[in-house]
XYZ file of C-alpha atoms in Angstrom:
412
model
C -136.242 -104.627 -0.739
C -133.390 -104.729 -3.103
C -133.323 -107.476 -5.600
C -130.684 -107.241 -8.471
C -132.235 -107.747 -12.065
C -129.162 -109.320 -14.753
C -129.654 -107.760 -18.322
C -127.697 -109.352 -21.646
C -125.896 -106.980 -23.518
C -125.925 -107.426 -27.273
C -122.914 -105.242 -28.127
C -121.605 -105.069 -31.713
C -117.843 -106.454 -31.829
C -116.742 -102.597 -31.675
C -118.668 -101.758 -28.634
C -117.864 -105.242 -27.203
C -113.993 -104.653 -27.900
C -114.106 -100.891 -25.645
C -115.911 -102.740 -22.296
C -113.371 -105.525 -23.006
C -110.600 -102.689 -22.471
C -112.516 -100.850 -19.518
C -113.139 -103.967 -17.679
C -109.533 -105.000 -17.729
C -108.364 -101.535 -16.880
C -110.569 -101.017 -14.428
C -109.682 -104.804 -13.404
C -105.907 -103.927 -13.513
C -105.790 -100.391 -11.456
C -107.817 -102.414 -8.589
C -105.246 -105.225 -8.340
C -102.402 -102.189 -7.692
C -104.342 -100.131 -5.395
C -105.118 -103.196 -3.794
C -101.469 -103.877 -3.602
C -100.793 -100.393 -1.980
C -103.748 -100.822 0.079
C -102.045 -103.998 1.395
C -98.373 -102.727 2.498
C -99.318 -99.536 3.200
C -102.014 -101.511 5.843
C -104.796 -98.478 4.945
C -108.447 -100.252 3.981
C -110.691 -97.036 4.339
C -112.247 -95.814 0.911
C -110.928 -92.001 1.714
C -107.371 -93.026 3.658
C -106.944 -94.926 0.525
C -108.280 -91.999 -2.462
C -105.488 -90.009 -0.928
C -102.872 -92.955 -2.126
C -104.381 -93.796 -5.446
C -106.428 -91.860 -6.943
C -104.539 -89.648 -8.884
C -102.553 -92.362 -10.327
C -105.487 -94.705 -11.200
C -106.534 -91.561 -12.991
C -103.509 -90.703 -15.203
C -102.109 -94.279 -15.401
C -105.095 -96.082 -16.768
C -106.625 -93.179 -18.055
C -109.993 -93.808 -15.644
C -112.505 -90.988 -15.123
C -112.960 -89.376 -11.836
C -116.335 -91.771 -11.434
C -114.546 -94.619 -12.339
C -111.424 -94.045 -10.317
C -113.570 -93.647 -7.047
C -115.470 -96.898 -8.247
C -111.951 -98.777 -8.492
C -110.950 -97.489 -4.724
C -114.097 -98.267 -3.402
C -114.485 -102.056 -4.872
C -111.300 -102.728 -3.564
C -111.900 -101.625 -0.095
C -115.181 -103.754 -0.593
C -113.101 -106.591 -1.620
C -110.978 -106.100 1.853
C -114.207 -105.566 3.722
C -115.703 -109.043 2.466
C -112.518 -111.305 2.909
C -111.946 -110.084 6.690
C -115.703 -110.894 7.107
C -115.208 -114.528 5.673
C -111.962 -114.571 7.900
C -113.844 -114.141 10.247
C -116.967 -115.875 9.543
C -114.268 -119.287 9.313
C -114.778 -119.393 6.023
C -111.420 -119.264 4.929
C -110.018 -122.290 7.568
C -108.978 -121.928 10.713
C -106.021 -119.759 11.379
C -102.685 -120.865 10.143
C -104.509 -123.199 8.016
C -103.024 -123.374 4.236
C -106.056 -121.602 3.073
C -106.347 -119.609 5.272
C -102.491 -118.322 4.960
C -103.320 -118.059 1.196
C -106.236 -115.748 1.937
C -103.536 -112.982 4.070
C -100.263 -113.330 3.292
C -100.566 -111.333 -0.303
C -103.018 -108.769 -1.580
C -106.269 -109.241 -3.457
C -106.008 -109.832 -7.214
C -108.904 -108.811 -9.533
C -109.719 -110.489 -12.507
C -109.212 -108.740 -16.213
C -113.071 -110.039 -16.604
C -114.359 -109.253 -12.908
C -117.507 -106.746 -12.628
C -116.999 -103.350 -12.560
C -120.013 -100.710 -10.759
C -121.259 -98.071 -12.643
C -123.347 -95.277 -10.801
C -125.929 -92.943 -13.233
C -123.586 -90.474 -14.001
C -121.996 -93.400 -16.207
C -124.473 -94.808 -17.388
C -127.854 -94.268 -18.513
C -130.847 -96.764 -19.118
C -133.134 -96.438 -22.150
C -135.586 -98.921 -20.767
C -138.450 -98.902 -23.986
C -135.958 -98.673 -26.424
C -133.575 -101.480 -25.021
C -130.490 -99.804 -24.949
C -127.845 -98.109 -22.392
C -125.394 -95.747 -23.163
C -122.361 -96.548 -21.120
C -118.790 -94.638 -19.962
C -115.993 -96.289 -21.270
C -112.106 -95.796 -21.768
C -112.439 -94.716 -25.233
C -115.376 -92.268 -25.002
C -119.023 -92.881 -24.168
C -120.327 -95.728 -26.123
C -124.308 -94.920 -27.342
C -127.122 -97.218 -28.549
C -125.534 -100.528 -26.427
C -128.326 -103.015 -27.397
C -129.265 -105.460 -24.497
C -131.732 -108.533 -24.262
C -134.641 -109.387 -20.929
C -137.985 -110.311 -20.543
C -140.860 -108.446 -20.245
C -141.327 -108.603 -16.325
C -137.382 -107.576 -15.933
C -138.413 -104.357 -18.356
C -141.313 -103.478 -15.684
C -139.134 -104.023 -13.099
C -136.686 -101.762 -14.228
C -138.386 -99.113 -15.330
C -140.552 -99.223 -12.083
C -137.372 -99.871 -9.593
C -134.280 -99.130 -10.397
C -132.332 -97.193 -7.918
C -128.474 -97.387 -7.469
C -125.490 -98.576 -8.953
C -125.323 -101.545 -11.763
C -122.464 -103.860 -12.212
C -120.376 -104.767 -15.608
C -119.214 -108.097 -16.063
C -117.943 -110.252 -18.608
C -118.549 -114.372 -18.859
C -117.887 -116.698 -21.342
C -117.433 -113.930 -24.225
C -120.816 -112.731 -23.030
C -121.756 -109.393 -21.357
C -124.190 -108.999 -18.613
C -125.713 -105.558 -16.484
C -126.548 -106.390 -12.935
C -129.001 -103.494 -12.328
C -129.985 -102.716 -8.373
C -133.653 -102.530 -7.930
C -135.568 -101.311 -4.446
C -138.855 -103.704 -4.656
C -141.827 -102.706 -2.336
C -142.217 -105.822 -0.301
C -145.443 -107.081 0.878
C -146.804 -106.074 4.282
C -145.651 -109.169 6.700
C -148.513 -111.575 7.266
C -147.573 -111.472 11.397
C -150.809 -113.698 12.568
C -149.778 -116.957 10.486
C -152.380 -119.818 10.577
C -149.650 -122.455 10.983
C -146.252 -122.654 9.467
C -145.622 -124.751 6.434
C -142.042 -126.989 7.346
C -139.631 -127.567 4.648
C -136.830 -130.646 5.036
C -133.761 -129.768 2.590
C -131.843 -132.949 1.263
C -129.871 -134.545 -1.306
C -131.689 -137.589 -2.167
C -135.279 -135.520 -2.121
C -134.125 -132.087 -2.811
C -137.626 -130.185 -0.685
C -140.150 -132.562 1.565
C -142.892 -129.915 3.038
C -145.146 -131.236 6.678
C -148.016 -131.225 3.372
C -146.649 -134.671 2.391
C -145.175 -132.888 -1.266
C -141.898 -134.582 -2.384
C -139.341 -132.088 -4.785
C -137.096 -135.680 -5.305
C -133.277 -134.857 -6.689
C -132.791 -137.745 -8.139
C -132.725 -136.714 -11.803
C -130.938 -133.908 -10.771
C -128.052 -136.179 -9.226
C -127.897 -138.342 -12.074
C -127.451 -135.137 -14.551
C -124.852 -134.560 -11.943
C -123.007 -137.403 -11.894
C -122.912 -137.800 -15.779
C -121.440 -134.013 -15.658
C -118.488 -135.341 -13.566
C -117.851 -138.363 -15.770
C -117.960 -136.186 -18.982
C -115.926 -133.882 -17.338
C -113.527 -136.238 -16.086
C -113.052 -137.894 -19.528
C -112.129 -134.394 -21.231
C -109.566 -133.547 -18.326
C -107.955 -136.930 -18.902
C -108.665 -136.195 -22.722
C -106.782 -132.649 -22.434
C -106.645 -132.088 -26.566
C -107.826 -128.427 -28.114
C -111.254 -129.539 -28.639
C -111.762 -131.481 -25.222
C -111.178 -128.315 -23.733
C -113.148 -126.352 -25.858
C -115.999 -128.389 -24.985
C -114.935 -127.949 -21.128
C -115.408 -124.556 -21.279
C -118.800 -124.603 -23.301
C -120.237 -126.861 -20.771
C -118.890 -124.052 -17.576
C -121.402 -123.408 -14.911
C -123.909 -125.550 -16.968
C -125.052 -127.480 -13.516
C -124.851 -124.532 -11.767
C -127.557 -122.909 -14.326
C -129.306 -126.214 -14.425
C -129.829 -126.152 -10.171
C -130.043 -122.984 -9.914
C -133.461 -122.711 -12.108
C -134.725 -126.112 -10.401
C -134.326 -124.157 -6.769
C -136.088 -120.993 -8.242
C -139.398 -123.269 -9.364
C -138.981 -124.891 -5.870
C -139.130 -121.628 -3.933
C -141.294 -120.255 -5.725
C -143.884 -122.801 -5.244
C -143.256 -123.073 -1.589
C -143.558 -119.170 -1.047
C -147.048 -119.033 -3.286
C -148.684 -122.236 -0.925
C -147.794 -120.516 2.037
C -148.959 -117.450 1.025
C -152.068 -119.079 -0.520
C -153.249 -120.881 2.812
C -151.954 -117.951 5.206
C -148.861 -119.979 6.443
C -145.367 -118.946 7.079
C -142.237 -121.046 6.334
C -140.208 -123.303 8.462
C -136.778 -124.173 7.578
C -133.965 -125.829 9.660
C -130.915 -123.704 10.857
C -127.899 -125.692 9.626
C -124.741 -123.363 9.306
C -121.304 -125.133 9.131
C -121.999 -128.527 7.097
C -119.083 -128.201 4.832
C -117.017 -127.899 8.237
C -118.400 -130.428 10.611
C -119.429 -133.286 8.528
C -116.779 -136.152 7.173
C -117.784 -138.043 4.595
C -117.015 -140.943 2.427
C -114.432 -140.100 -0.880
C -117.719 -141.358 -3.156
C -119.870 -139.167 -1.313
C -118.033 -135.897 -0.991
C -118.645 -134.658 -4.786
C -122.363 -134.756 -3.884
C -122.511 -133.518 -1.089
C -120.262 -130.046 -2.210
C -122.320 -129.734 -4.763
C -125.835 -129.717 -3.243
C -127.359 -126.148 -3.141
C -129.301 -125.988 -0.232
C -127.921 -122.555 0.516
C -129.154 -120.960 -2.807
C -132.445 -122.793 -2.047
C -132.958 -121.742 1.747
C -132.001 -117.840 0.308
C -134.585 -118.132 -2.626
C -137.121 -118.990 -0.329
C -136.484 -116.054 1.637
C -136.289 -113.522 -0.233
C -139.452 -114.488 -1.888
C -140.925 -114.951 1.245
C -140.265 -111.261 2.179
C -141.330 -110.005 -1.566
C -144.466 -111.889 -0.439
C -144.893 -110.997 3.063
C -144.491 -114.819 4.405
C -142.433 -114.649 7.495
C -139.830 -117.232 7.712
C -138.442 -119.030 10.544
C -135.070 -121.041 11.230
C -135.564 -123.372 14.071
C -132.554 -125.353 15.398
C -131.927 -128.853 13.706
C -131.052 -130.815 16.342
C -132.767 -134.461 15.922
C -135.362 -133.796 13.651
C -134.729 -137.108 11.868
C -134.829 -138.722 14.687
C -137.892 -137.303 16.845
C -141.205 -139.123 16.470
C -143.593 -136.175 14.534
C -146.339 -138.149 16.820
C -145.770 -138.853 20.376
C -141.804 -137.000 20.264
C -139.514 -139.743 20.839
C -136.364 -139.382 19.882
C -134.612 -142.747 19.166
C -131.428 -143.452 16.957
C -132.912 -146.852 15.687
C -136.330 -144.735 14.761
C -134.361 -144.003 11.166
C -134.774 -147.070 9.681
C -133.013 -146.395 6.601
C -133.082 -142.673 4.216
C -136.209 -143.302 2.990
C -138.319 -144.884 5.939
C -139.038 -143.749 10.088
C -140.767 -146.180 12.628
C -141.210 -144.734 15.987
C -139.644 -147.545 18.360
C -142.317 -146.335 21.236
C -145.688 -145.579 19.705
C -144.827 -147.803 16.056
C -146.087 -144.725 13.701
C -144.340 -144.911 10.297
C -143.742 -142.349 7.970
C -141.573 -141.028 5.302
C -137.973 -139.906 6.939
C -137.875 -136.293 5.398
C -142.120 -135.964 6.116
C -141.426 -136.898 9.663
C -138.520 -134.339 9.685
C -140.799 -131.500 7.744
C -143.364 -132.054 10.521
C -140.955 -131.689 12.828
C -139.824 -128.624 11.787
C -143.124 -127.045 11.170
C -144.016 -127.963 15.111
C -140.638 -126.453 16.279
C -141.572 -123.195 14.164
C -145.299 -122.729 15.342
C -144.045 -122.752 18.944
C -141.263 -120.464 18.473
C -143.464 -118.155 16.726
C -146.765 -118.529 19.455
C -143.565 -117.586 21.992
C -142.486 -114.705 20.430
C -138.854 -115.591 19.437
C -136.040 -113.446 18.692
C -136.115 -112.046 15.032
C -132.495 -112.493 13.833
C -131.458 -113.831 10.132
C -128.979 -115.842 10.108
C -125.815 -115.174 7.809
C -126.577 -117.964 5.188
C -129.222 -121.135 6.112
C -126.873 -124.221 5.528
C -128.392 -127.227 6.162
C -126.189 -130.367 7.728
C -127.068 -134.266 7.984
C -124.777 -136.341 9.349
C -124.808 -140.061 8.611
C -126.342 -141.073 11.545
C -129.314 -138.770 11.103
C -128.853 -136.672 13.896
C -129.048 -133.077 12.614
C -126.646 -130.425 14.774
C -127.415 -126.826 14.713
C -124.993 -124.159 16.051
C -127.247 -121.785 17.371
C -127.216 -121.021 21.080
C -130.903 -120.132 20.578
C -133.706 -122.851 19.324
C -134.027 -120.591 16.128
C -133.399 -117.446 14.221
C -136.996 -115.858 12.764
C -136.795 -113.720 9.450
C -135.221 -113.817 6.335
C -131.080 -113.182 5.233
C -130.176 -109.588 3.587
C -130.289 -109.876 -0.308
């Protein structure tokens, strides 16, 4: 399986200037290639190369390999755009967002990532340095820092391209690694059902609750601080805003990694699989009051589902996505479905048998039962594009897939 290891470069000022000039040149060339592709309606790599390759080399001083990567990156960007349009991620045809994405060429940011292959980049992992091509010539002995685990992964499994990128004045290399995965456990003894939420980030069918209140309080405080700084609009306020960029996203990502690692380790230890809801389309379907929109928009449920999926693949733990319809309303003991069963956000009380439980734990038990039933029936192994979670104000979760569930984890 493919994993990406990100290492931070520690260039000298001269090396950083050469990297910056290279990145700006490559992205400026990519934007020009994008204009040619858009004007000609030609988005295939080899066909587009005939119209742009010589100009890219001569005008921006790029080498042969860099010029080819610039053209290929442009074609990949249009492929991604078409996929997003087809999936409805950019709104409906004719909408303002859809037109904005289709009526003009793709533009590349000056600090956008640029791919490097082994002819343009060489790693000296024991010495923690790289030798990298730039428009000003080869720059050698660029230091980088990484953890011991990352160094071991790079030394053993690095294979393919690496991406150079700059973010907030820091330089990074994203290296592709081909990591072996454990054999899939085809005979799990049971499933660990996981209900994803906002108040509680994850609740398992074992009764374990990963509360999200602290994270939500931090998010609320960060939003308030950003609002004050934006309103102040002074140079110092702008510096503080820039410094705090992506801080909330980094914190949420760290929490999701820890939760996913814990869940997969527990399932692997007990010989079980993992059951998640396939709740695609929450952004398009659910209508919320204005105070709830910011909290809902910052909910990183898809990221957590992807982390669980790839960590499960690496550990050989099967991951099953089930239909989420009525998991919040159905009783885990008797199966009775009623909107009134959901007494509040926190509690579930069955109107038929009187069973009372934490609402999220009841949902996770329903998810576990559906996954186990599907596994025994031999459900098809199909991976959803991205696991999304939908939770409306009534407590009903609506799945949009035709089948009851989709097994296996999403591709990386």
